[in-house]
PDB file of C-alpha atoms and ligand atoms in Angstrom:
ATOM      1  CA  MET A 372     -25.414 -11.089  -0.401  1.00  0.00           C
ATOM      2  CA  GLU A 373     -25.185  -7.435  -1.478  1.00  0.00           C
ATOM      3  CA  THR A 374     -24.954  -7.419  -5.284  1.00  0.00           C
ATOM      4  CA  ASP A 375     -21.824  -5.278  -5.591  1.00  0.00           C
ATOM      5  CA  LEU A 376     -19.924  -7.870  -3.515  1.00  0.00           C
ATOM      6  CA  GLU A 377     -20.540 -10.668  -5.982  1.00  0.00           C
ATOM      7  CA  GLY A 378     -17.355 -12.507  -6.900  1.00  0.00           C
ATOM      8  CA  LEU A 379     -15.310 -10.599  -4.339  1.00  0.00           C
ATOM      9  CA  GLN A 380     -13.339 -12.335  -1.640  1.00  0.00           C
ATOM     10  CA  ILE A 381     -14.439 -10.796   1.639  1.00  0.00           C
ATOM     11  CA  PRO A 382     -11.552 -10.536   4.104  1.00  0.00           C
ATOM     12  CA  GLY A 383     -12.372 -12.489   7.246  1.00  0.00           C
ATOM     13  CA  HIS A 384     -10.719  -9.951   9.529  1.00  0.00           C
ATOM     14  CA  VAL A 385     -10.479  -6.242   8.748  1.00  0.00           C
ATOM     15  CA  ALA A 386      -8.456  -4.046  11.103  1.00  0.00           C
ATOM     16  CA  ILE A 387      -8.737  -0.268  10.956  1.00  0.00           C
ATOM     17  CA  ILE A 388      -6.548   2.551  12.218  1.00  0.00           C
ATOM     18  CA  LEU A 389      -9.091   5.329  12.296  1.00  0.00           C
ATOM     19  CA  ASP A 390      -7.151   8.527  11.826  1.00  0.00           C
ATOM     20  CA  GLY A 391      -7.816  12.113  10.814  1.00  0.00           C
ATOM     21  CA  ASN A 392     -10.581  13.123  13.215  1.00  0.00           C
ATOM     22  CA  GLY A 393      -8.582  16.204  14.240  1.00  0.00           C
ATOM     23  CA  ARG A 394      -7.831  17.230  10.661  1.00  0.00           C
ATOM     24  CA  TRP A 395     -11.439  16.677   9.630  1.00  0.00           C
ATOM     25  CA  ALA A 396     -12.524  19.115  12.345  1.00  0.00           C
ATOM     26  CA  LYS A 397      -9.774  21.623  11.602  1.00  0.00           C
ATOM     27  CA  LYS A 398     -10.746  21.756   7.938  1.00  0.00           C
ATOM     28  CA  ARG A 399     -14.212  22.854   9.074  1.00  0.00           C
ATOM     29  CA  GLY A 400     -12.992  25.319  11.719  1.00  0.00           C
ATOM     30  CA  LEU A 401     -14.341  23.064  14.490  1.00  0.00           C
ATOM     31  CA  PRO A 402     -12.676  21.897  17.724  1.00  0.00           C
ATOM     32  CA  ARG A 403     -10.886  18.527  17.521  1.00  0.00           C
ATOM     33  CA  THR A 404     -13.445  16.974  19.843  1.00  0.00           C
ATOM     34  CA  MET A 405     -16.133  17.505  17.204  1.00  0.00           C
ATOM     35  CA  GLY A 406     -14.025  15.370  14.879  1.00  0.00           C
ATOM     36  CA  HIS A 407     -13.929  12.628  17.510  1.00  0.00           C
ATOM     37  CA  LYS A 408     -17.682  12.821  17.982  1.00  0.00           C
ATOM     38  CA  GLU A 409     -18.272  12.477  14.253  1.00  0.00           C
ATOM     39  CA  GLY A 410     -15.679   9.685  14.212  1.00  0.00           C
ATOM     40  CA  CYS A 411     -17.729   7.743  16.770  1.00  0.00           C
ATOM     41  CA  VAL A 412     -20.764   7.946  14.493  1.00  0.00           C
ATOM     42  CA  THR A 413     -18.608   6.548  11.678  1.00  0.00           C
ATOM     43  CA  VAL A 414     -17.501   3.663  13.925  1.00  0.00           C
ATOM     44  CA  GLU A 415     -21.151   2.781  14.591  1.00  0.00           C
ATOM     45  CA  LYS A 416     -21.997   2.887  10.890  1.00  0.00           C
ATOM     46  CA  THR A 417     -18.927   0.843   9.980  1.00  0.00           C
ATOM     47  CA  VAL A 418     -19.919  -1.916  12.410  1.00  0.00           C
ATOM     48  CA  GLU A 419     -23.304  -2.220  10.691  1.00  0.00           C
ATOM     49  CA  ILE A 420     -21.802  -2.061   7.195  1.00  0.00           C
ATOM     50  CA  ALA A 421     -19.164  -4.694   8.005  1.00  0.00           C
ATOM     51  CA  ALA A 422     -21.758  -6.979   9.601  1.00  0.00           C
ATOM     52  CA  ARG A 423     -23.950  -6.768   6.489  1.00  0.00           C
ATOM     53  CA  MET A 424     -20.987  -7.459   4.194  1.00  0.00           C
ATOM     54  CA  GLY A 425     -20.279 -10.694   6.020  1.00  0.00           C
ATOM     55  CA  ILE A 426     -16.958  -9.637   7.523  1.00  0.00           C
ATOM     56  CA  ARG A 427     -16.332 -11.910  10.530  1.00  0.00           C
ATOM     57  CA  TYR A 428     -13.958  -9.725  12.577  1.00  0.00           C
ATOM     58  CA  LEU A 429     -13.595  -5.950  12.619  1.00  0.00           C
ATOM     59  CA  THR A 430     -10.905  -4.498  14.872  1.00  0.00           C
ATOM     60  CA  VAL A 431     -10.798  -0.748  15.368  1.00  0.00           C
ATOM     61  CA  TYR A 432      -8.062   1.284  17.063  1.00  0.00           C
ATOM     62  CA  GLY A 433      -9.921   3.618  19.375  1.00  0.00           C
ATOM     63  CA  PHE A 434      -7.297   4.837  21.816  1.00  0.00           C
ATOM     64  CA  SER A 435      -3.589   4.008  21.928  1.00  0.00           C
ATOM     65  CA  THR A 436      -1.251   3.788  24.915  1.00  0.00           C
ATOM     66  CA  GLU A 437       0.425   6.874  23.419  1.00  0.00           C
ATOM     67  CA  ASN A 438      -2.827   8.848  23.216  1.00  0.00           C
ATOM     68  CA  TRP A 439      -2.665   9.589  26.989  1.00  0.00           C
ATOM     69  CA  LYS A 440       0.020  12.137  26.046  1.00  0.00           C
ATOM     70  CA  ARG A 441      -2.565  14.350  24.353  1.00  0.00           C
ATOM     71  CA  SER A 442      -3.964  17.363  26.247  1.00  0.00           C
ATOM     72  CA  ALA A 443      -6.012  16.634  29.374  1.00  0.00           C
ATOM     73  CA  GLU A 444      -8.935  18.314  27.650  1.00  0.00           C
ATOM     74  CA  GLU A 445      -8.797  16.032  24.615  1.00  0.00           C
ATOM     75  CA  VAL A 446      -8.258  12.868  26.697  1.00  0.00           C
ATOM     76  CA  GLY A 447     -11.207  13.876  28.918  1.00  0.00           C
ATOM     77  CA  ALA A 448     -13.434  14.448  25.898  1.00  0.00           C
ATOM     78  CA  LEU A 449     -12.449  11.073  24.437  1.00  0.00           C
ATOM     79  CA  MET A 450     -13.310   9.338  27.731  1.00  0.00           C
ATOM     80  CA  GLN A 451     -16.734  10.997  27.758  1.00  0.00           C
ATOM     81  CA  LEU A 452     -17.395   9.896  24.202  1.00  0.00           C
ATOM     82  CA  PHE A 453     -16.281   6.419  25.071  1.00  0.00           C
ATOM     83  CA  ARG A 454     -18.757   6.281  27.974  1.00  0.00           C
ATOM     84  CA  TYR A 455     -21.613   7.437  25.766  1.00  0.00           C
ATOM     85  CA  TYR A 456     -20.892   5.238  22.774  1.00  0.00           C
ATOM     86  CA  MET A 457     -20.353   2.154  24.908  1.00  0.00           C
ATOM     87  CA  MET A 458     -23.982   2.425  25.958  1.00  0.00           C
ATOM     88  CA  ARG A 459     -25.139   2.872  22.372  1.00  0.00           C
ATOM     89  CA  LEU A 460     -23.010  -0.029  21.248  1.00  0.00           C
ATOM     90  CA  LEU A 461     -24.917  -2.333  23.549  1.00  0.00           C
ATOM     91  CA  LYS A 462     -28.041  -1.623  21.494  1.00  0.00           C
ATOM     92  CA  ILE A 463     -26.350  -1.730  18.095  1.00  0.00           C
ATOM     93  CA  ALA A 464     -24.628  -4.998  18.969  1.00  0.00           C
ATOM     94  CA  SER A 465     -27.839  -6.749  19.933  1.00  0.00           C
ATOM     95  CA  GLN A 466     -29.689  -5.405  16.869  1.00  0.00           C
ATOM     96  CA  ASN A 467     -26.958  -6.702  14.556  1.00  0.00           C
ATOM     97  CA  ASN A 468     -26.037  -9.945  16.365  1.00  0.00           C
ATOM     98  CA  VAL A 469     -22.575  -8.473  17.031  1.00  0.00           C
ATOM     99  CA  ARG A 470     -20.218  -9.781  19.697  1.00  0.00           C
ATOM    100  CA  VAL A 471     -18.012  -7.095  21.250  1.00  0.00           C
ATOM    101  CA  ARG A 472     -14.549  -7.623  22.618  1.00  0.00           C
ATOM    102  CA  MET A 473     -12.053  -5.098  23.955  1.00  0.00           C
ATOM    103  CA  ILE A 474      -8.294  -5.440  23.705  1.00  0.00           C
ATOM    104  CA  GLY A 475      -5.789  -3.267  25.553  1.00  0.00           C
ATOM    105  CA  GLU A 476      -5.015  -2.658  29.187  1.00  0.00           C
ATOM    106  CA  ARG A 477      -8.322  -1.640  30.720  1.00  0.00           C
ATOM    107  CA  SER A 478      -7.260  -1.202  34.351  1.00  0.00           C
ATOM    108  CA  ARG A 479      -6.046   2.325  33.637  1.00  0.00           C
ATOM    109  CA  PHE A 480      -9.606   3.537  32.969  1.00  0.00           C
ATOM    110  CA  ASP A 481     -12.063   4.861  35.572  1.00  0.00           C
ATOM    111  CA  GLN A 482     -14.062   2.124  37.283  1.00  0.00           C
ATOM    112  CA  ASP A 483     -17.342   2.986  35.540  1.00  0.00           C
ATOM    113  CA  ILE A 484     -15.666   2.563  32.149  1.00  0.00           C
ATOM    114  CA  ILE A 485     -14.170  -0.781  33.199  1.00  0.00           C
ATOM    115  CA  ASP A 486     -17.630  -1.896  34.372  1.00  0.00           C
ATOM    116  CA  GLY A 487     -19.113  -0.755  31.053  1.00  0.00           C
ATOM    117  CA  ILE A 488     -16.522  -2.719  29.053  1.00  0.00           C
ATOM    118  CA  ASN A 489     -17.108  -5.867  31.120  1.00  0.00           C
ATOM    119  CA  ARG A 490     -20.862  -5.536  30.704  1.00  0.00           C
ATOM    120  CA  LEU A 491     -20.620  -4.994  26.948  1.00  0.00           C
ATOM    121  CA  GLU A 492     -18.509  -8.123  26.550  1.00  0.00           C
ATOM    122  CA  ALA A 493     -20.669 -10.235  28.847  1.00  0.00           C
ATOM    123  CA  GLU A 494     -23.996  -9.222  27.309  1.00  0.00           C
ATOM    124  CA  THR A 495     -22.879  -9.781  23.705  1.00  0.00           C
ATOM    125  CA  LYS A 496     -20.758 -12.893  24.181  1.00  0.00           C
ATOM    126  CA  ASP A 497     -23.332 -15.282  22.703  1.00  0.00           C
ATOM    127  CA  ASN A 498     -23.963 -13.233  19.557  1.00  0.00           C
ATOM    128  CA  THR A 499     -22.907 -15.181  16.478  1.00  0.00           C
ATOM    129  CA  GLY A 500     -22.450 -12.505  13.789  1.00  0.00           C
ATOM    130  CA  LEU A 501     -19.568 -10.076  13.424  1.00  0.00           C
ATOM    131  CA  THR A 502     -17.025  -9.888  16.244  1.00  0.00           C
ATOM    132  CA  PHE A 503     -16.273  -6.229  16.820  1.00  0.00           C
ATOM    133  CA  VAL A 504     -12.969  -5.754  18.587  1.00  0.00           C
ATOM    134  CA  ILE A 505     -12.148  -2.349  20.038  1.00  0.00           C
ATOM    135  CA  ALA A 506      -8.568  -1.534  20.921  1.00  0.00           C
ATOM    136  CA  VAL A 507      -8.530   0.877  23.849  1.00  0.00           C
ATOM    137  CA  ASN A 508      -5.478   1.837  25.870  1.00  0.00           C
ATOM    138  CA  TYR A 509      -3.945  -0.553  23.391  1.00  0.00           C
ATOM    139  CA  GLY A 510      -0.335  -0.690  22.261  1.00  0.00           C
ATOM    140  CA  GLY A 511       1.244  -3.663  20.517  1.00  0.00           C
ATOM    141  CA  ARG A 512       4.429  -3.368  22.569  1.00  0.00           C
ATOM    142  CA  ASP A 513       2.451  -3.120  25.800  1.00  0.00           C
ATOM    143  CA  GLU A 514       0.410  -6.175  24.799  1.00  0.00           C
ATOM    144  CA  ILE A 515       3.549  -8.211  24.075  1.00  0.00           C
ATOM    145  CA  THR A 516       5.200  -7.007  27.294  1.00  0.00           C
ATOM    146  CA  ARG A 517       2.199  -8.107  29.361  1.00  0.00           C
ATOM    147  CA  ALA A 518       2.153 -11.481  27.585  1.00  0.00           C
ATOM    148  CA  VAL A 519       5.881 -11.990  28.237  1.00  0.00           C
ATOM    149  CA  ARG A 520       5.348 -11.221  31.922  1.00  0.00           C
ATOM    150  CA  ARG A 521       2.614 -13.838  32.180  1.00  0.00           C
ATOM    151  CA  LEU A 522       4.523 -16.495  30.269  1.00  0.00           C
ATOM    152  CA  THR A 523       7.741 -15.951  32.220  1.00  0.00           C
ATOM    153  CA  ALA A 524       5.789 -16.075  35.497  1.00  0.00           C
ATOM    154  CA  ASP A 525       4.376 -19.437  34.370  1.00  0.00           C
ATOM    155  CA  CYS A 526       7.893 -20.635  33.560  1.00  0.00           C
ATOM    156  CA  ALA A 527       9.232 -19.462  36.931  1.00  0.00           C
ATOM    157  CA  ALA A 528       6.387 -21.258  38.702  1.00  0.00           C
ATOM    158  CA  GLY A 529       7.156 -24.466  36.792  1.00  0.00           C
ATOM    159  CA  ARG A 530       3.825 -24.471  34.932  1.00  0.00           C
ATOM    160  CA  LEU A 531       5.419 -23.880  31.552  1.00  0.00           C
ATOM    161  CA  ASP A 532       8.541 -25.332  29.961  1.00  0.00           C
ATOM    162  CA  PRO A 533      10.432 -22.551  28.072  1.00  0.00           C
ATOM    163  CA  ALA A 534      11.430 -25.057  25.403  1.00  0.00           C
ATOM    164  CA  SER A 535       7.754 -25.742  24.664  1.00  0.00           C
ATOM    165  CA  ILE A 536       6.946 -22.108  23.773  1.00  0.00           C
ATOM    166  CA  THR A 537       5.838 -21.783  20.152  1.00  0.00           C
ATOM    167  CA  GLU A 538       4.439 -18.933  18.044  1.00  0.00           C
ATOM    168  CA  GLU A 539       0.987 -20.275  18.941  1.00  0.00           C
ATOM    169  CA  THR A 540       1.820 -20.004  22.666  1.00  0.00           C
ATOM    170  CA  ILE A 541       2.624 -16.329  22.157  1.00  0.00           C
ATOM    171  CA  SER A 542      -0.459 -15.653  19.998  1.00  0.00           C
ATOM    172  CA  GLY A 543      -2.550 -17.318  22.691  1.00  0.00           C
ATOM    173  CA  ALA A 544      -1.069 -15.107  25.414  1.00  0.00           C
ATOM    174  CA  LEU A 545      -1.942 -11.862  23.598  1.00  0.00           C
ATOM    175  CA  ASP A 546      -5.162  -9.883  24.118  1.00  0.00           C
ATOM    176  CA  THR A 547      -6.292 -11.141  20.700  1.00  0.00           C
ATOM    177  CA  ALA A 548      -6.144 -14.829  21.762  1.00  0.00           C
ATOM    178  CA  GLY A 549      -8.575 -16.839  19.639  1.00  0.00           C
ATOM    179  CA  ILE A 550      -9.002 -14.080  17.028  1.00  0.00           C
ATOM    180  CA  PRO A 551      -7.502 -14.836  13.594  1.00  0.00           C
ATOM    181  CA  ASP A 552      -4.831 -12.433  12.354  1.00  0.00           C
ATOM    182  CA  PRO A 553      -6.111  -9.499  10.249  1.00  0.00           C
ATOM    183  CA  ASP A 554      -6.293 -10.092   6.492  1.00  0.00           C
ATOM    184  CA  LEU A 555      -6.621  -6.415   5.626  1.00  0.00           C
ATOM    185  CA  LEU A 556      -5.482  -3.331   7.531  1.00  0.00           C
ATOM    186  CA  ILE A 557      -6.962   0.021   6.549  1.00  0.00           C
ATOM    187  CA  ARG A 558      -5.517   3.336   7.719  1.00  0.00           C
ATOM    188  CA  THR A 559      -7.386   6.527   6.973  1.00  0.00           C
ATOM    189  CA  SER A 560      -6.018  10.057   6.442  1.00  0.00           C
ATOM    190  CA  GLY A 561      -2.930   9.092   4.474  1.00  0.00           C
ATOM    191  CA  GLU A 562      -0.431   8.203   7.197  1.00  0.00           C
ATOM    192  CA  ASN A 563       1.923   5.320   6.342  1.00  0.00           C
ATOM    193  CA  ARG A 564       2.682   3.863   9.756  1.00  0.00           C
ATOM    194  CA  LEU A 565       1.440   1.238  12.162  1.00  0.00           C
ATOM    195  CA  SER A 566       1.450   3.431  15.301  1.00  0.00           C
ATOM    196  CA  ASN A 567       1.975   0.414  17.599  1.00  0.00           C
ATOM    197  CA  TYR A 568      -1.153  -1.357  16.312  1.00  0.00           C
ATOM    198  CA  LEU A 569      -1.322  -5.175  16.244  1.00  0.00           C
ATOM    199  CA  ILE A 570       2.410  -5.403  15.587  1.00  0.00           C
ATOM    200  CA  TRP A 571       2.558  -9.193  16.118  1.00  0.00           C
ATOM    201  CA  GLN A 572      -0.721  -9.969  14.368  1.00  0.00           C
ATOM    202  CA  THR A 573      -0.103  -7.995  11.142  1.00  0.00           C
ATOM    203  CA  ALA A 574       2.999  -9.977  10.123  1.00  0.00           C
ATOM    204  CA  TYR A 575       1.211 -11.080   6.925  1.00  0.00           C
ATOM    205  CA  THR A 576      -1.592  -8.526   6.620  1.00  0.00           C
ATOM    206  CA  GLU A 577      -2.297  -6.521   3.451  1.00  0.00           C
ATOM    207  CA  PHE A 578      -2.145  -2.755   4.055  1.00  0.00           C
ATOM    208  CA  TYR A 579      -4.482  -0.253   2.431  1.00  0.00           C
ATOM    209  CA  ILE A 580      -4.084   3.461   3.035  1.00  0.00           C
ATOM    210  CA  THR A 581      -6.662   6.034   2.023  1.00  0.00           C
ATOM    211  CA  ASP A 582      -6.445   9.834   2.203  1.00  0.00           C
ATOM    212  CA  CYS A 583     -10.044   9.973   3.414  1.00  0.00           C
ATOM    213  CA  TYR A 584     -10.384  11.373   6.950  1.00  0.00           C
ATOM    214  CA  TRP A 585     -12.032   8.899   9.303  1.00  0.00           C
ATOM    215  CA  PRO A 586     -15.327  10.823   9.793  1.00  0.00           C
ATOM    216  CA  ASP A 587     -15.805  10.708   5.981  1.00  0.00           C
ATOM    217  CA  PHE A 588     -15.191   6.947   5.766  1.00  0.00           C
ATOM    218  CA  ASN A 589     -18.184   5.044   4.373  1.00  0.00           C
ATOM    219  CA  ARG A 590     -19.286   1.887   2.584  1.00  0.00           C
ATOM    220  CA  ASP A 591     -17.796   3.032  -0.752  1.00  0.00           C
ATOM    221  CA  GLU A 592     -14.413   3.537   0.907  1.00  0.00           C
ATOM    222  CA  LEU A 593     -14.574   0.098   2.523  1.00  0.00           C
ATOM    223  CA  LEU A 594     -15.564  -1.465  -0.784  1.00  0.00           C
ATOM    224  CA  ARG A 595     -12.593   0.234  -2.495  1.00  0.00           C
ATOM    225  CA  ALA A 596     -10.299  -1.249   0.143  1.00  0.00           C
ATOM    226  CA  ILE A 597     -11.814  -4.714  -0.347  1.00  0.00           C
ATOM    227  CA  ARG A 598     -11.436  -4.431  -4.138  1.00  0.00           C
ATOM    228  CA  ALA A 599      -7.778  -3.440  -3.699  1.00  0.00           C
ATOM    229  CA  TYR A 600      -7.344  -6.412  -1.365  1.00  0.00           C
ATOM    230  CA  ASN A 601      -8.823  -8.660  -4.048  1.00  0.00           C
ATOM    231  CA  SER A 602      -6.320  -7.394  -6.600  1.00  0.00           C
ATOM    232  CA  ARG A 603      -3.368  -8.370  -4.415  1.00  0.00           C
ATOM    233  CA  ASP A 604      -1.550 -11.622  -4.984  1.00  0.00           C
ATOM    234  CA  ARG A 605      -2.043 -13.161  -1.574  1.00  0.00           C
ATOM    235  CA  ARG A 606      -1.598 -16.698  -0.370  1.00  0.00           C
ATOM    236  CA  TYR A 607      -3.426 -16.862   2.962  1.00  0.00           C
ATOM    237  CA  GLY A 608      -6.668 -15.902   4.665  1.00  0.00           C
ATOM    238  CA  GLY A 609     -10.149 -14.669   3.733  1.00  0.00           C
ATOM    239  CA  VAL A 610     -13.497 -16.332   3.102  1.00  0.00           C
ATOM    240  CA  LYS A 611     -15.251 -16.396  -0.263  1.00  0.00           C
ATOM    241  CA  ALA A 612     -18.374 -14.214  -0.432  1.00  0.00           C
ATOM    242  CA  GLN A 613     -21.516 -16.205  -1.239  1.00  0.00           C
TER     243      GLN A 613
HETATM  244  C1  LIG B 770      -7.831   9.605  15.376  1.00  0.00           C
HETATM  245  O1  LIG B 770      -7.846  10.926  14.963  1.00  0.00           O
HETATM  246  C2  LIG B 770      -8.532   9.419  16.701  1.00  0.00           C
HETATM  247  C3  LIG B 770      -7.639   9.085  17.823  1.00  0.00           C
HETATM  248  C4  LIG B 770      -6.368   8.851  17.734  1.00  0.00           C
HETATM  249  C5  LIG B 770      -8.263   8.994  19.148  1.00  0.00           C
HETATM  250  P1  LIG B 770      -6.717  11.949  15.394  1.00  0.00           P
HETATM  251  O2  LIG B 770      -7.146  12.635  16.657  1.00  0.00           O
HETATM  252  O3  LIG B 770      -5.411  11.298  15.461  1.00  0.00           O
HETATM  253  O4  LIG B 770      -6.763  12.990  14.204  1.00  0.00           O
HETATM  254  P2  LIG B 770      -5.548  13.743  13.521  1.00  0.00           P
HETATM  255  O5  LIG B 770      -4.525  12.704  13.153  1.00  0.00           O
HETATM  256  O6  LIG B 770      -5.014  14.713  14.521  1.00  0.00           O
HETATM  257  O7  LIG B 770      -6.140  14.410  12.330  1.00  0.00           O
HETATM  258  C1  LIG B 771      -3.304   5.976  16.011  1.00  0.00           C
HETATM  259  O1  LIG B 771      -3.557   7.263  15.600  1.00  0.00           O
HETATM  260  C2  LIG B 771      -4.086   5.652  17.253  1.00  0.00           C
HETATM  261  C3  LIG B 771      -5.526   5.519  17.077  1.00  0.00           C
HETATM  262  C4  LIG B 771      -6.142   5.578  15.941  1.00  0.00           C
HETATM  263  C5  LIG B 771      -6.284   5.302  18.276  1.00  0.00           C
HETATM  264  P1  LIG B 771      -2.645   8.486  16.067  1.00  0.00           P
HETATM  265  O2  LIG B 771      -3.091   9.676  15.319  1.00  0.00           O
HETATM  266  O3  LIG B 771      -2.644   8.588  17.547  1.00  0.00           O
HETATM  267  O4  LIG B 771      -1.209   8.013  15.601  1.00  0.00           O
HETATM  268  P2  LIG B 771       0.092   8.863  15.326  1.00  0.00           P
HETATM  269  O5  LIG B 771       0.332   9.677  16.558  1.00  0.00           O
HETATM  270  O6  LIG B 771      -0.201   9.727  14.144  1.00  0.00           O
HETATM  271  O7  LIG B 771       1.159   7.854  15.032  1.00  0.00           O
HETATM  272 MG1  LIG B 772      -3.849  11.045  14.174  1.00  0.00          MG
END
């Protein structure tokens, strides 16, 4: 174990709302897309850092259902970055024994991106280290709406008894089925909102907000968040670092 983690409880599932790419770029007089590019590098680094720390699940918000409303130019640039980094992720995942999973509604993407997502999941599915979950075209309300449609279709077809539906049934019908709820949620760049992220799953999650812009996020920032998490009086979740 890394020595500065000694005695710290490592959250089993860390979820991140990466924010501030645009402001990071603006501060430097650069186009927003440069902020996104730098942000992708930070995502790569964070996957490696989290894997080394012994975090079991890392879920990162990459593109929300609302983000389609941004300019065509910005959306196009984000799609290009996504294509490129998906390829790189294949390598990083195998080097670090990382399993990749995507949540969100993928059918809205171009076919080559859908193929890339499917390939990434298939080729990393047997890796036993960190599970890296990327939320793309993800919205918590959209996720719940899709789950409700499936469950009600099952009820209408007589496969499911409405009276038998429990919280576990709903959790199991979400994109995150089988993934434990986040223990710690980090949002960068100082915003105090959930922006439609994991709205069902964060019912009992600890929130940590940092002013740091996402491209500047690093191991020290993550460690600060984990220390803050350790200082909270919390009843559930987490695995002891060893
Ligand atoms: C987060 O950075 C990345 C995405 C939402 C894709 P932003 O693009 O939201 O950056 P700011 O909030 O404008 O600084
Ligand atoms: C949330 O960030 C979405 C992602 C990080 C992908 P935004 O920057 O899009 O959120 P708002 O618009 O400030 O709520
Ligand atoms: Mg933002």
